[in-house]
Coordinates of C-alpha atoms in Angstrom, one line a residue:
X1 CA 30.1 12.7 5.0
X2 CA 26.6 12.9 3.8
X3 CA 27.8 11.7 0.5
X4 CA 30.3 8.9 1.5
X5 CA 27.4 7.6 3.4
X6 CA 24.9 8.0 1.0
X7 CA 26.7 6.3 -2.1
X8 CA 27.0 3.0 0.6
X9 CA 24.2 3.1 1.4
X10 CA 23.1 3.2 -2.0
X11 CA 26.3 -0.1 -2.5
X12 CA 24.9 -1.7 0.0
X13 CA 20.7 -1.4 -0.6
X14 CA 19.7 1.6 -1.4
X15 CA 18.7 1.4 -5.2
X16 CA 17.1 -2.6 -4.8
X17 CA 14.4 0.2 -1.9
X18 CA 14.6 2.9 -4.0
X19 CA 13.4 1.0 -7.7
X20 CA 10.5 -1.1 -5.1
X21 CA 9.3 2.3 -4.3
X22 CA 9.0 3.6 -7.8
X23 CA 8.2 0.2 -9.3
X24 CA 5.3 0.6 -7.0
X25 CA 4.7 4.2 -8.1
X26 CA 4.2 3.1 -11.7
X27 CA 1.3 0.6 -10.4
X28 CA -0.2 2.8 -8.4
X29 CA -0.5 5.7 -11.7
X30 CA -1.6 2.8 -13.9
X31 CA -4.6 2.2 -11.6
X32 CA -6.4 6.1 -11.7
X33 CA -7.7 5.8 -8.2
X34 CA -4.4 5.1 -6.2
X35 CA -2.0 7.9 -8.0
X36 CA -2.1 9.6 -5.2
X37 CA -0.1 7.0 -3.5
X38 CA 1.2 6.6 -6.7
X39 CA 3.3 10.5 -5.9
X40 CA 3.9 9.8 -2.6
X41 CA 6.0 6.2 -3.2
X42 CA 8.0 8.1 -6.0
X43 CA 8.3 10.6 -3.4
X44 CA 9.8 7.9 -0.8
X45 CA 11.8 6.5 -3.8
X46 CA 13.4 9.6 -4.1
X47 CA 14.5 9.6 -0.1
X48 CA 15.5 6.5 -0.1
X49 CA 17.2 6.7 -3.3
X50 CA 19.2 9.7 -1.0
X51 CA 18.0 9.6 2.4
X52 CA 21.7 11.3 4.9
X53 CA 20.9 14.5 4.8
X54 CA 17.5 14.5 4.3
X55 CA 14.1 14.7 7.2
X56 CA 10.9 14.0 6.8
X57 CA 8.2 16.2 7.4
X58 CA 4.9 16.9 7.7
X59 CA 3.3 20.1 6.3
X60 CA 2.2 23.0 6.6
X61 CA -1.2 23.4 6.3
X62 CA -1.3 19.7 8.4
X63 CA -3.6 16.4 6.8
X64 CA -6.6 16.6 5.3
X65 CA -10.0 13.6 6.2
X66 CA -8.9 12.4 2.7
X67 CA -4.9 12.5 3.6
X68 CA -6.0 10.4 7.5
X69 CA -9.0 8.0 5.0
X70 CA -5.2 7.6 2.4
X71 CA -2.9 6.6 5.5
X72 CA -5.5 4.6 6.9
X73 CA -5.7 3.1 4.0
X74 CA -2.0 2.9 2.8
X75 CA -1.3 1.3 6.0
X76 CA -3.5 -1.5 6.4
X77 CA -3.0 -2.4 2.6
X78 CA 0.9 -2.1 2.3
X79 CA 2.2 0.1 5.3
X80 CA 2.4 -2.7 7.2
X81 CA 4.5 -4.5 5.3
X82 CA 7.1 -2.3 4.4
X83 CA 8.1 -1.3 7.5
X84 CA 8.3 -4.4 8.0
X85 CA 10.6 -5.2 5.6
X86 CA 12.5 -2.0 6.7
X87 CA 12.9 -3.5 10.3
X88 CA 13.9 -6.4 9.4
X89 CA 16.2 -4.9 6.9
X90 CA 17.9 -2.7 10.0
X91 CA 18.8 -6.2 12.2
X92 CA 20.3 -7.0 9.0
X93 CA 22.5 -3.5 8.8
X94 CA 23.2 -3.7 12.0
X95 CA 25.0 -6.5 12.3
X96 CA 28.4 -4.5 10.9
X97 CA 29.9 -1.5 12.9
X98 CA 29.5 0.4 8.7
X99 CA 26.2 -0.8 8.6
X100 CA 25.2 0.8 11.8
X101 CA 23.9 4.3 10.6
X102 CA 22.9 2.9 7.3
X103 CA 20.2 1.1 9.5
X104 CA 19.6 4.2 11.6
X105 CA 18.3 5.3 7.9
X106 CA 16.4 2.5 7.6
X107 CA 14.3 2.6 10.8
X108 CA 14.4 6.6 9.6
X109 CA 12.0 4.9 6.8
X110 CA 9.6 3.2 8.4
X111 CA 7.3 6.7 9.5
X112 CA 7.5 8.1 6.2
X113 CA 6.7 4.3 4.5
X114 CA 3.6 3.2 7.7
X115 CA 1.4 7.4 6.8
X116 CA 2.8 8.8 3.3
X117 CA 0.7 11.1 2.7
X118 CA 1.4 14.3 4.4
X119 CA 4.9 14.3 4.0
X120 CA 7.5 17.0 2.3
X121 CA 11.0 15.6 2.6
X122 CA 13.1 18.2 2.7
X123 CA 16.8 19.3 3.5
X124 CA 18.1 18.4 7.0
X125 CA 20.2 21.9 7.2

């Protein structure tokens, strides 16, 4: 079932989300000081490409002061706008019955898009 949902997700929006996160990662890596956000953006791009069967958890060592500061900066600069985009996309996907699981997956992306540093994507089993 996860594979079917992932293929449907990929066709109906996952590829565009992943490309957006990938391009943001490239832009962040070009600007040297924002490389940590670029790496986090690449990680989110992989998750946005194939979300079913995986989940986001905090790193085991816990967030440090630099991670927290980086997340606050990210939240103010880009995170809130990305989260709004995910909510609007989820609302559009939830119109159809087949889109409801896709909308839920889109809402699962919101926490990691708000605070991407200090997170790890792991299999959900």
